[in-house]
mmCIF file of C-alpha atoms and ligand atoms in Angstrom:
data_model
loop_
_atom_site.group_PDB
_atom_site.id
_atom_site.type_symbol
_atom_site.label_atom_id
_atom_site.label_comp_id
_atom_site.label_asym_id
_atom_site.label_seq_id
_atom_site.Cartn_x
_atom_site.Cartn_y
_atom_site.Cartn_z
ATOM 1 C CA MET A 1 -0.010 -0.002 -0.004
ATOM 2 C CA SER A 2 1.161 3.552 -0.682
ATOM 3 C CA ARG A 3 0.131 6.674 1.318
ATOM 4 C CA ASN A 4 0.987 10.312 0.571
ATOM 5 C CA VAL A 5 1.924 12.629 3.398
ATOM 6 C CA SER A 6 2.376 16.339 2.652
ATOM 7 C CA ILE A 7 4.196 18.307 5.323
ATOM 8 C CA ILE A 8 3.685 22.074 5.327
ATOM 9 C CA GLY A 9 6.898 23.745 6.508
ATOM 10 C CA GLY A 10 10.556 22.812 6.060
ATOM 11 C CA GLY A 11 11.786 23.927 9.493
ATOM 12 C CA VAL A 12 13.336 21.486 11.915
ATOM 13 C CA ILE A 13 9.896 20.071 12.854
ATOM 14 C CA GLY A 14 8.868 19.373 9.246
ATOM 15 C CA LEU A 15 12.283 17.926 8.362
ATOM 16 C CA VAL A 16 12.607 15.568 11.337
ATOM 17 C CA THR A 17 8.951 14.495 10.956
ATOM 18 C CA GLY A 18 9.520 13.801 7.253
ATOM 19 C CA LEU A 19 12.621 11.755 8.012
ATOM 20 C CA SER A 20 10.852 9.779 10.743
ATOM 21 C CA LEU A 21 7.898 8.931 8.463
ATOM 22 C CA ALA A 22 10.058 7.992 5.485
ATOM 23 C CA ARG A 23 12.176 5.708 7.663
ATOM 24 C CA SER A 24 9.070 3.921 8.996
ATOM 25 C CA THR A 25 8.139 2.718 5.493
ATOM 26 C CA ALA A 26 10.356 -0.366 5.856
ATOM 27 C CA ASP A 27 8.804 -1.443 9.192
ATOM 28 C CA SER A 28 5.158 -0.604 8.561
ATOM 29 C CA GLY A 29 4.602 -2.442 5.278
ATOM 30 C CA THR A 30 3.190 0.810 3.827
ATOM 31 C CA ASP A 31 5.145 2.912 1.339
ATOM 32 C CA TYR A 32 5.017 6.439 2.755
ATOM 33 C CA GLN A 33 5.546 9.037 0.005
ATOM 34 C CA VAL A 34 6.591 12.088 1.983
ATOM 35 C CA GLU A 35 6.737 15.598 0.552
ATOM 36 C CA ILE A 36 7.810 18.727 2.388
ATOM 37 C CA ILE A 37 6.412 21.971 0.969
ATOM 38 C CA GLU A 38 8.374 25.039 2.026
ATOM 39 C CA LYS A 39 7.528 28.594 0.973
ATOM 40 C CA GLU A 40 11.095 29.889 1.376
ATOM 41 C CA GLU A 41 13.786 29.201 -1.222
ATOM 42 C CA ARG A 42 15.557 26.897 1.231
ATOM 43 C CA VAL A 43 14.591 24.779 4.214
ATOM 44 C CA GLY A 44 15.354 25.774 7.798
ATOM 45 C CA ASN A 45 15.378 29.468 6.958
ATOM 46 C CA GLN A 46 12.932 30.796 9.593
ATOM 47 C CA SER A 47 13.015 30.141 13.392
ATOM 48 C CA THR A 48 15.140 27.065 12.716
ATOM 49 C CA ALA A 49 17.934 29.282 11.343
ATOM 50 C CA VAL A 50 17.990 31.519 14.416
ATOM 51 C CA ALA A 51 17.959 28.952 17.236
ATOM 52 C CA GLY A 52 20.825 28.465 19.650
ATOM 53 C CA TYR A 53 20.553 24.636 19.351
ATOM 54 C CA GLY A 54 20.582 24.037 23.060
ATOM 55 C CA ILE A 55 19.001 20.782 24.355
ATOM 56 C CA ARG A 56 17.879 20.903 27.959
ATOM 57 C CA THR A 57 16.246 18.434 30.309
ATOM 58 C CA VAL A 58 15.146 20.997 32.884
ATOM 59 C CA TYR A 59 11.376 21.146 32.357
ATOM 60 C CA ARG A 60 8.347 20.831 34.600
ATOM 61 C CA HIS A 61 5.641 19.382 32.398
ATOM 62 C CA PRO A 62 5.751 15.598 31.729
ATOM 63 C CA VAL A 63 5.190 16.205 28.003
ATOM 64 C CA ASN A 64 8.233 18.473 27.760
ATOM 65 C CA LEU A 65 10.304 16.063 29.883
ATOM 66 C CA TYR A 66 9.387 13.182 27.566
ATOM 67 C CA LEU A 67 10.143 15.195 24.411
ATOM 68 C CA ALA A 68 13.457 16.368 25.894
ATOM 69 C CA GLN A 69 14.546 12.802 26.574
ATOM 70 C CA LYS A 70 13.672 11.708 23.028
ATOM 71 C CA GLY A 71 15.501 14.757 21.627
ATOM 72 C CA LEU A 72 18.675 14.043 23.567
ATOM 73 C CA GLN A 73 18.688 10.408 22.421
ATOM 74 C CA PHE A 74 18.096 11.274 18.754
ATOM 75 C CA TRP A 75 20.576 14.154 18.447
ATOM 76 C CA SER A 76 23.198 12.202 20.375
ATOM 77 C CA THR A 77 22.799 9.120 18.114
ATOM 78 C CA LEU A 78 22.830 11.272 14.991
ATOM 79 C CA SER A 79 26.149 12.831 16.043
ATOM 80 C CA GLU A 80 27.788 9.366 15.872
ATOM 81 C CA THR A 81 27.384 9.356 12.074
ATOM 82 C CA SER A 82 26.984 13.069 11.172
ATOM 83 C CA GLU A 83 29.068 16.114 11.966
ATOM 84 C CA THR A 84 26.433 18.061 13.893
ATOM 85 C CA GLY A 85 28.652 19.580 16.554
ATOM 86 C CA PHE A 86 26.583 17.875 19.327
ATOM 87 C CA ARG A 87 28.333 18.229 22.719
ATOM 88 C CA ARG A 88 27.062 17.370 26.202
ATOM 89 C CA ASN A 89 28.292 20.617 27.764
ATOM 90 C CA GLY A 90 25.378 20.809 30.196
ATOM 91 C CA TYR A 91 23.138 23.706 31.195
ATOM 92 C CA LEU A 92 23.945 25.941 34.150
ATOM 93 C CA PHE A 93 21.079 27.950 35.685
ATOM 94 C CA LEU A 94 22.302 30.785 37.912
ATOM 95 C CA THR A 95 20.607 33.002 40.514
ATOM 96 C CA ASN A 96 21.429 35.496 43.247
ATOM 97 C CA ASP A 97 17.834 35.562 44.494
ATOM 98 C CA ASP A 98 16.763 33.747 47.716
ATOM 99 C CA GLU A 99 13.403 32.547 46.430
ATOM 100 C CA MET A 100 14.857 31.433 43.101
ATOM 101 C CA SER A 101 17.613 29.532 44.946
ATOM 102 C CA SER A 102 14.893 27.472 46.646
ATOM 103 C CA THR A 103 13.168 26.975 43.285
ATOM 104 C CA LEU A 104 16.394 25.661 41.741
ATOM 105 C CA GLN A 105 16.768 23.248 44.673
ATOM 106 C CA ARG A 106 13.276 21.929 43.960
ATOM 107 C CA GLU A 107 14.041 21.674 40.219
ATOM 108 C CA ARG A 108 17.079 19.552 41.075
ATOM 109 C CA THR A 109 14.839 17.111 42.959
ATOM 110 C CA ARG A 110 12.407 17.003 40.042
ATOM 111 C CA GLN A 111 15.242 16.361 37.569
ATOM 112 C CA ILE A 112 16.587 13.471 39.624
ATOM 113 C CA SER A 113 13.145 11.948 40.108
ATOM 114 C CA ASN A 114 12.750 12.051 36.306
ATOM 115 C CA GLY A 115 16.002 10.177 35.816
ATOM 116 C CA PHE A 116 18.199 13.128 34.806
ATOM 117 C CA PRO A 117 21.326 13.895 36.849
ATOM 118 C CA ALA A 118 21.441 17.409 38.376
ATOM 119 C CA GLU A 119 23.748 19.178 40.803
ATOM 120 C CA ILE A 120 23.346 22.231 43.001
ATOM 121 C CA ARG A 121 26.313 24.546 43.700
ATOM 122 C CA THR A 122 26.115 27.117 46.501
ATOM 123 C CA PRO A 123 27.889 29.351 45.672
ATOM 124 C CA VAL A 124 28.988 28.989 42.077
ATOM 125 C CA ASP A 125 32.699 29.628 41.881
ATOM 126 C CA PRO A 126 34.114 31.654 38.999
ATOM 127 C CA GLY A 127 35.879 29.511 36.414
ATOM 128 C CA GLU A 128 34.462 26.236 37.714
ATOM 129 C CA PHE A 129 32.493 25.380 34.615
ATOM 130 C CA SER A 130 34.726 26.665 31.883
ATOM 131 C CA THR A 131 38.112 28.225 31.332
ATOM 132 C CA GLU A 132 36.209 31.475 30.669
ATOM 133 C CA GLU A 133 35.265 33.348 33.796
ATOM 134 C CA ILE A 134 31.619 33.016 34.777
ATOM 135 C CA ASN A 135 30.978 35.425 37.646
ATOM 136 C CA ARG A 136 30.209 34.341 41.217
ATOM 137 C CA TYR A 137 26.544 33.508 41.874
ATOM 138 C CA ARG A 138 24.714 32.510 45.006
ATOM 139 C CA THR A 139 23.222 29.315 43.566
ATOM 140 C CA GLY A 140 23.660 27.257 40.405
ATOM 141 C CA LEU A 141 21.705 24.277 39.096
ATOM 142 C CA PHE A 142 23.883 22.260 36.738
ATOM 143 C CA SER A 143 22.315 19.723 34.381
ATOM 144 C CA PRO A 144 25.274 17.762 32.969
ATOM 145 C CA VAL A 145 23.377 15.719 30.357
ATOM 146 C CA SER A 146 21.988 18.777 28.567
ATOM 147 C CA ALA A 147 23.731 19.566 25.292
ATOM 148 C CA VAL A 148 24.414 22.027 22.480
ATOM 149 C CA SER A 149 24.700 21.478 18.707
ATOM 150 C CA ASP A 150 25.756 23.475 15.677
ATOM 151 C CA SER A 151 22.702 24.899 13.879
ATOM 152 C CA ALA A 152 23.844 24.968 10.249
ATOM 153 C CA ARG A 153 25.554 21.569 10.353
ATOM 154 C CA THR A 154 22.609 19.904 12.111
ATOM 155 C CA ILE A 155 20.029 21.160 9.612
ATOM 156 C CA GLU A 156 22.238 20.259 6.666
ATOM 157 C CA SER A 157 22.580 16.706 8.076
ATOM 158 C CA ILE A 158 18.842 16.309 8.480
ATOM 159 C CA ARG A 159 18.106 17.736 5.035
ATOM 160 C CA HIS A 160 20.605 15.293 3.525
ATOM 161 C CA LEU A 161 19.140 12.317 5.427
ATOM 162 C CA CYS A 162 15.630 13.283 4.296
ATOM 163 C CA GLU A 163 16.745 13.242 0.674
ATOM 164 C CA GLN A 164 18.577 9.923 1.144
ATOM 165 C CA SER A 165 15.414 8.434 2.668
ATOM 166 C CA GLY A 166 13.291 9.530 -0.294
ATOM 167 C CA VAL A 167 11.600 12.586 1.181
ATOM 168 C CA ARG A 168 10.829 15.020 -1.612
ATOM 169 C CA ILE A 169 11.582 18.611 -0.607
ATOM 170 C CA ARG A 170 9.880 21.378 -2.597
ATOM 171 C CA THR A 171 11.014 24.912 -1.841
ATOM 172 C CA GLY A 172 9.751 28.290 -3.035
ATOM 173 C CA GLU A 173 6.149 26.976 -2.957
ATOM 174 C CA GLU A 174 3.481 28.202 -0.532
ATOM 175 C CA VAL A 175 0.419 26.291 0.603
ATOM 176 C CA THR A 176 -2.561 28.612 0.087
ATOM 177 C CA ASP A 177 -5.599 26.396 0.793
ATOM 178 C CA ILE A 178 -6.527 23.012 2.303
ATOM 179 C CA GLU A 179 -9.806 21.120 2.083
ATOM 180 C CA ASP A 180 -10.241 17.893 4.056
ATOM 181 C CA GLU A 181 -12.548 15.953 1.738
ATOM 182 C CA GLY A 182 -12.933 12.914 4.027
ATOM 183 C CA THR A 183 -10.837 10.279 2.314
ATOM 184 C CA GLN A 184 -8.110 12.703 1.266
ATOM 185 C CA CYS A 185 -7.103 16.361 1.589
ATOM 186 C CA ARG A 186 -6.955 18.730 -1.339
ATOM 187 C CA LEU A 187 -4.020 21.102 -1.188
ATOM 188 C CA GLU A 188 -3.685 24.309 -3.174
ATOM 189 C CA THR A 189 -0.171 25.702 -3.489
ATOM 190 C CA THR A 190 1.272 28.570 -5.507
ATOM 191 C CA GLU A 191 2.373 25.920 -8.040
ATOM 192 C CA SER A 192 -0.281 23.179 -8.129
ATOM 193 C CA THR A 193 -3.441 21.485 -6.847
ATOM 194 C CA GLU A 194 -2.879 18.045 -5.329
ATOM 195 C CA TRP A 195 -4.258 15.390 -2.966
ATOM 196 C CA ALA A 196 -2.655 13.883 0.105
ATOM 197 C CA ASP A 197 -3.832 11.125 2.467
ATOM 198 C CA THR A 198 -2.469 13.107 5.394
ATOM 199 C CA VAL A 199 -1.344 16.716 5.768
ATOM 200 C CA VAL A 200 1.028 17.727 8.558
ATOM 201 C CA ASN A 201 0.903 21.353 9.631
ATOM 202 C CA ALA A 202 4.490 22.115 10.723
ATOM 203 C CA ALA A 203 4.338 25.785 9.805
ATOM 204 C CA GLY A 204 5.895 27.204 13.000
ATOM 205 C CA VAL A 205 4.505 30.648 13.842
ATOM 206 C CA TRP A 206 2.224 30.367 10.780
ATOM 207 C CA ALA A 207 0.564 27.185 12.137
ATOM 208 C CA ASP A 208 -2.568 29.062 13.189
ATOM 209 C CA GLU A 209 -2.888 30.616 9.696
ATOM 210 C CA ILE A 210 -2.688 27.119 8.201
ATOM 211 C CA ALA A 211 -5.280 25.813 10.711
ATOM 212 C CA GLN A 212 -7.611 28.674 9.759
ATOM 213 C CA LEU A 213 -7.571 27.509 6.134
ATOM 214 C CA THR A 214 -9.392 24.431 7.449
ATOM 215 C CA GLY A 215 -11.761 26.408 9.675
ATOM 216 C CA GLU A 216 -9.839 25.683 12.916
ATOM 217 C CA THR A 217 -7.845 27.925 15.215
ATOM 218 C CA LEU A 218 -4.781 27.137 17.306
ATOM 219 C CA PRO A 219 -3.647 29.052 20.414
ATOM 220 C CA VAL A 220 -0.155 29.752 19.029
ATOM 221 C CA GLU A 221 1.295 33.253 19.169
ATOM 222 C CA ALA A 222 4.545 34.666 17.768
ATOM 223 C CA SER A 223 6.997 36.149 20.264
ATOM 224 C CA ALA A 224 10.005 38.026 18.792
ATOM 225 C CA ARG A 225 13.407 36.785 20.038
ATOM 226 C CA LYS A 226 17.010 37.553 19.194
ATOM 227 C CA LEU A 227 20.308 35.710 19.243
ATOM 228 C CA ALA A 228 23.590 37.671 19.096
ATOM 229 C CA VAL A 229 26.738 36.225 17.598
ATOM 230 C CA LEU A 230 29.740 37.955 19.210
ATOM 231 C CA GLU A 231 33.338 38.186 18.054
ATOM 232 C CA ARG A 232 34.683 36.424 21.110
ATOM 233 C CA THR A 233 36.141 32.921 21.238
ATOM 234 C CA VAL A 234 34.915 30.874 24.202
ATOM 235 C CA ASP A 235 35.774 27.450 25.622
ATOM 236 C CA PRO A 236 34.000 24.899 23.374
ATOM 237 C CA GLU A 237 33.044 23.001 26.543
ATOM 238 C CA MET A 238 31.333 25.946 28.210
ATOM 239 C CA PRO A 239 27.831 24.973 29.344
ATOM 240 C CA LEU A 240 24.761 26.858 28.161
ATOM 241 C CA VAL A 241 24.533 29.445 30.965
ATOM 242 C CA VAL A 242 21.206 31.006 31.954
ATOM 243 C CA ASP A 243 20.937 33.869 34.460
ATOM 244 C CA VAL A 244 17.366 33.140 35.569
ATOM 245 C CA ASP A 245 17.131 36.511 37.381
ATOM 246 C CA THR A 246 17.500 38.481 34.116
ATOM 247 C CA GLY A 247 16.777 35.895 31.394
ATOM 248 C CA PHE A 248 20.212 36.403 29.835
ATOM 249 C CA TYR A 249 21.757 33.239 28.366
ATOM 250 C CA MET A 250 24.948 32.350 26.494
ATOM 251 C CA LEU A 251 26.502 29.283 24.888
ATOM 252 C CA PRO A 252 29.391 28.340 22.652
ATOM 253 C CA GLY A 253 28.285 28.610 19.019
ATOM 254 C CA HIS A 254 29.875 27.712 15.692
ATOM 255 C CA ASP A 255 33.675 27.952 15.585
ATOM 256 C CA ASN A 256 33.539 28.505 19.380
ATOM 257 C CA THR A 257 32.179 32.014 18.992
ATOM 258 C CA LEU A 258 29.998 33.360 21.788
ATOM 259 C CA TYR A 259 26.227 33.206 21.235
ATOM 260 C CA ALA A 260 24.091 35.235 23.639
ATOM 261 C CA GLY A 261 20.456 36.201 23.998
ATOM 262 C CA GLY A 262 17.558 36.947 26.281
ATOM 263 C CA ASP A 263 14.153 38.555 25.995
ATOM 264 C CA PHE A 264 14.525 41.656 28.261
ATOM 265 C CA ARG A 265 11.021 42.691 27.073
ATOM 266 C CA HIS A 266 12.688 44.415 24.123
ATOM 267 C CA GLU A 267 11.059 44.000 20.707
ATOM 268 C CA ARG A 268 13.560 45.588 18.313
ATOM 269 C CA ALA A 269 16.680 43.860 16.951
ATOM 270 C CA ASP A 270 18.937 46.941 16.958
ATOM 271 C CA GLU A 271 21.765 48.737 18.775
ATOM 272 C CA SER A 272 19.606 49.299 21.853
ATOM 273 C CA TYR A 273 19.103 45.529 22.149
ATOM 274 C CA SER A 274 22.864 44.872 21.995
ATOM 275 C CA ARG A 275 23.379 47.449 24.757
ATOM 276 C CA LEU A 276 20.793 45.709 26.972
ATOM 277 C CA LEU A 277 22.330 42.326 26.185
ATOM 278 C CA LYS A 278 25.765 43.517 27.302
ATOM 279 C CA GLN A 279 24.367 45.255 30.392
ATOM 280 C CA TYR A 280 22.561 42.095 31.622
ATOM 281 C CA GLY A 281 25.196 39.763 30.230
ATOM 282 C CA SER A 282 28.101 41.371 32.109
ATOM 283 C CA GLU A 283 26.455 40.282 35.389
ATOM 284 C CA ALA A 284 27.187 36.701 34.318
ATOM 285 C CA TYR A 285 30.318 37.094 32.219
ATOM 286 C CA ASP A 286 32.664 40.112 32.171
ATOM 287 C CA GLY A 287 34.065 39.182 28.761
ATOM 288 C CA ILE A 288 30.844 40.157 27.005
ATOM 289 C CA SER A 289 31.165 43.918 27.640
ATOM 290 C CA ASP A 290 33.849 44.587 25.039
ATOM 291 C CA ALA A 291 33.002 41.734 22.625
ATOM 292 C CA PRO A 292 32.187 43.210 19.188
ATOM 293 C CA LEU A 293 28.790 42.214 17.760
ATOM 294 C CA ASP A 294 29.176 40.140 14.597
ATOM 295 C CA GLU A 295 25.511 39.428 13.862
ATOM 296 C CA LEU A 296 22.118 39.910 15.502
ATOM 297 C CA ARG A 297 19.699 37.179 14.406
ATOM 298 C CA ALA A 298 15.986 37.868 14.812
ATOM 299 C CA GLY A 299 13.323 35.166 14.848
ATOM 300 C CA TYR A 300 10.194 34.028 16.675
ATOM 301 C CA TYR A 301 9.123 31.583 19.328
ATOM 302 C CA ALA A 302 5.726 30.017 18.535
ATOM 303 C CA MET A 303 4.224 30.221 22.025
ATOM 304 C CA THR A 304 1.385 28.263 23.597
ATOM 305 C CA PRO A 305 -0.088 29.462 26.935
ATOM 306 C CA SER A 306 1.434 26.480 28.835
ATOM 307 C CA ARG A 307 4.766 26.401 26.856
ATOM 308 C CA VAL A 308 3.866 22.809 25.918
ATOM 309 C CA PRO A 309 3.530 22.077 22.170
ATOM 310 C CA ILE A 310 0.318 21.080 20.430
ATOM 311 C CA ILE A 311 0.281 17.788 18.528
ATOM 312 C CA GLU A 312 -3.227 16.882 17.451
ATOM 313 C CA ARG A 313 -4.984 15.060 14.682
ATOM 314 C CA THR A 314 -8.230 16.384 13.207
ATOM 315 C CA GLY A 315 -9.511 14.270 10.315
ATOM 316 C CA ASN A 316 -6.629 13.891 7.862
ATOM 317 C CA ILE A 317 -4.657 16.836 9.253
ATOM 318 C CA VAL A 318 -2.046 16.657 12.026
ATOM 319 C CA HIS A 319 -0.994 19.921 13.650
ATOM 320 C CA VAL A 320 2.471 19.935 15.267
ATOM 321 C CA CYS A 321 3.343 23.381 16.541
ATOM 322 C CA GLY A 322 3.706 25.762 19.511
ATOM 323 C CA PHE A 323 7.201 24.713 20.557
ATOM 324 C CA SER A 324 7.620 27.891 22.632
ATOM 325 C CA GLY A 325 11.391 28.147 22.012
ATOM 326 C CA HIS A 326 12.149 24.424 22.300
ATOM 327 C CA GLY A 327 11.528 23.149 18.777
ATOM 328 C CA PHE A 328 15.001 21.961 17.922
ATOM 329 C CA MET A 329 15.366 19.831 21.039
ATOM 330 C CA GLN A 330 11.784 18.586 20.915
ATOM 331 C CA ALA A 331 11.601 17.854 17.159
ATOM 332 C CA PRO A 332 12.565 14.145 17.374
ATOM 333 C CA GLY A 333 10.036 13.414 20.155
ATOM 334 C CA ALA A 334 7.317 15.356 18.354
ATOM 335 C CA ALA A 335 8.093 13.557 15.093
ATOM 336 C CA SER A 336 7.647 10.173 16.785
ATOM 337 C CA VAL A 337 4.280 11.280 18.210
ATOM 338 C CA VAL A 338 3.129 12.479 14.763
ATOM 339 C CA LYS A 339 4.313 9.234 13.191
ATOM 340 C CA ARG A 340 2.254 7.183 15.624
ATOM 341 C CA MET A 341 -0.812 9.340 14.912
ATOM 342 C CA ILE A 342 -0.423 8.536 11.212
ATOM 343 C CA LEU A 343 0.690 4.895 11.097
ATOM 344 C CA PRO A 344 -2.066 2.316 11.586
ATOM 345 C CA ASP A 345 -2.167 0.267 14.832
ATOM 346 C CA GLU A 346 0.283 2.548 16.638
ATOM 347 C CA THR A 347 -0.347 4.149 20.026
ATOM 348 C CA ASN A 348 1.396 7.019 21.718
ATOM 349 C CA VAL A 349 2.857 6.965 25.211
ATOM 350 C CA LEU A 350 1.697 10.570 25.654
ATOM 351 C CA ARG A 351 -2.024 10.977 26.215
ATOM 352 C CA GLU A 352 -3.756 12.874 23.419
ATOM 353 C CA GLU A 353 -5.604 15.188 25.823
ATOM 354 C CA LEU A 354 -2.258 16.603 27.030
ATOM 355 C CA LEU A 355 -1.315 17.520 23.462
ATOM 356 C CA SER A 356 -4.614 18.879 22.114
ATOM 357 C CA SER A 357 -5.240 22.559 21.402
ATOM 358 C CA ASP A 358 -8.259 22.773 23.771
ATOM 359 C CA ARG A 359 -6.530 21.282 26.824
ATOM 360 C CA THR A 360 -6.238 22.989 30.200
ATOM 361 C CA LEU A 361 -2.835 22.203 31.708
ATOM 362 C CA SER A 362 -2.143 22.840 35.360
ATOM 363 C CA VAL A 363 1.606 23.386 34.821
ATOM 364 C CA THR A 364 3.162 26.262 32.858
ATOM 365 C CA ASP A 365 6.709 25.347 31.942
ATOM 366 C CA ILE A 366 9.943 27.208 32.607
ATOM 367 C CA GLN A 367 10.631 29.869 29.967
ATOM 368 C CA PHE A 368 13.635 31.989 29.088
HETATM 369 C C1 FAD B 401 16.492 33.340 19.236
HETATM 370 C C2 FAD B 401 16.007 31.929 19.286
HETATM 371 C C3 FAD B 401 16.730 30.978 19.984
HETATM 372 C C4 FAD B 401 16.275 29.658 20.051
HETATM 373 N N1 FAD B 401 17.023 28.722 20.709
HETATM 374 C C5 FAD B 401 16.598 27.412 20.766
HETATM 375 C C6 FAD B 401 17.381 26.445 21.418
HETATM 376 O O1 FAD B 401 18.444 26.725 21.966
HETATM 377 N N2 FAD B 401 16.898 25.157 21.447
HETATM 378 C C7 FAD B 401 15.715 24.812 20.845
HETATM 379 O O2 FAD B 401 15.318 23.647 20.911
HETATM 380 N N3 FAD B 401 14.967 25.741 20.210
HETATM 381 C C8 FAD B 401 15.385 27.028 20.169
HETATM 382 N N4 FAD B 401 14.623 27.970 19.521
HETATM 383 C C9 FAD B 401 13.308 27.576 19.011
HETATM 384 C C10 FAD B 401 13.426 26.882 17.684
HETATM 385 O O3 FAD B 401 14.102 27.725 16.791
HETATM 386 C C11 FAD B 401 12.007 26.663 17.142
HETATM 387 O O4 FAD B 401 11.186 26.074 18.136
HETATM 388 C C12 FAD B 401 12.050 25.735 15.950
HETATM 389 O O5 FAD B 401 12.936 26.228 14.975
HETATM 390 C C13 FAD B 401 10.653 25.623 15.371
HETATM 391 O O6 FAD B 401 10.745 24.884 14.201
HETATM 392 P P1 FAD B 401 9.515 24.860 13.226
HETATM 393 O O7 FAD B 401 9.876 23.901 12.145
HETATM 394 O O8 FAD B 401 8.242 24.637 13.972
HETATM 395 O O9 FAD B 401 9.409 26.369 12.698
HETATM 396 P P2 FAD B 401 10.170 27.132 11.519
HETATM 397 O O10 FAD B 401 11.626 26.904 11.543
HETATM 398 O O11 FAD B 401 9.726 28.568 11.569
HETATM 399 O O12 FAD B 401 9.608 26.423 10.234
HETATM 400 C C14 FAD B 401 8.277 26.611 9.778
HETATM 401 C C15 FAD B 401 8.361 26.689 8.276
HETATM 402 O O13 FAD B 401 7.069 26.708 7.724
HETATM 403 C C16 FAD B 401 7.151 27.466 6.514
HETATM 404 N N5 FAD B 401 5.798 27.860 6.151
HETATM 405 C C17 FAD B 401 4.939 28.644 6.864
HETATM 406 N N6 FAD B 401 3.777 28.800 6.194
HETATM 407 C C18 FAD B 401 3.902 28.081 5.059
HETATM 408 C C19 FAD B 401 3.027 27.856 3.933
HETATM 409 N N7 FAD B 401 1.797 28.400 3.882
HETATM 410 N N8 FAD B 401 3.485 27.081 2.908
HETATM 411 C C20 FAD B 401 4.747 26.528 2.975
HETATM 412 N N9 FAD B 401 5.591 26.730 3.965
HETATM 413 C C21 FAD B 401 5.191 27.485 5.002
HETATM 414 C C22 FAD B 401 8.047 28.625 6.941
HETATM 415 O O14 FAD B 401 8.611 29.279 5.819
HETATM 416 C C23 FAD B 401 9.083 27.921 7.804
HETATM 417 O O15 FAD B 401 10.270 27.575 7.091
HETATM 418 C C24 FAD B 401 15.055 29.286 19.411
HETATM 419 C C25 FAD B 401 14.359 30.234 18.685
HETATM 420 C C26 FAD B 401 14.814 31.547 18.599
HETATM 421 C C27 FAD B 401 14.034 32.532 17.798
#
């Protein structure tokens, strides 16, 4: 039997989902013809191009914890055969605040009870986690299994694997309409009209627009974020450091350059943002103050109210969106959930009601 799956969006979610479905053809007895339709001239050119490629395990919601674990496994295994720059440098959460110190202590307990190692340092000594000087903080939560990867090399590897596995990638083509006709979906694009057995909406911050084409709405909102690339070489083993009091974070990026970011409730990607970044950043790391700015990347988080993604099937359409700033690390887990929603006789470990767009979740996850 042959089934067509059309994936809207060639970001990391669409690519990893496409790969996962194409690879399942051999096991399922069904020939999955997977197409990715991407409106940009190349894949991975929107949020996926901006991300820091950090992979953390420090989450509160069971869905995010599950997706994090899957992500770590997948990206770690991939790095054995592909040059993705994956390194288990760990994440270091820092605070000078009394209440936040207690919160980090509780997060350590949660991490351990979920099977992830975690250590508390009180205080955090300068230089302990890298040869670069991280300033002294009252409390630090260190998650040693968390990791970082190289963005461009990772996406190139996934794109290549998709093509090797028979996924057809069409770029420069926008999906403009979808009609679920019961047995199949009719798709209108800027180039053609076609039918697919299943459509996957992996359109990132445009996911709600895609859902609206089918008469649905999704609670996914765009939140502008920036990532600065600085002309400063850092220790390649430096952990991803988050000052939870200010939201500032930094990590070693490509060629061991310093990547840094944070929200700071500042919308514009301009000189005033770089000043704020250095002001908050110098509380964590003195070396940022005089580091020249090489590039300021601007992109979006696709936010859900709970910071937990939506993965739901309605008729022949599967929506997979709302990654709230965690899409790279959660893509492999999300792809396996989507795959199980599509393949016959498969069930998901995660309960559908935790993933649906009309859920009410009691936990809002940690955000920075
Ligand atoms: C500054 C910053 C830092 C980040 N850091 C991290 C991090 O450290 N770790 C992490 O895990 N995540 C991080 N993220 C989040 C991560 O980048 C996103 O969650 C992830 O890239 C989302 O992938 P996506 O495929 O859903 O979206 P996108 O990459 O935006 O892909 C969606 C695609 O859909 C296409 N599309 C939309 N509408 C249509 C249409 N009608 N027809 C055809 N194509 C369409 C778009 O062109 C786009 O390419 C960060 C994000 C930002 C902005």
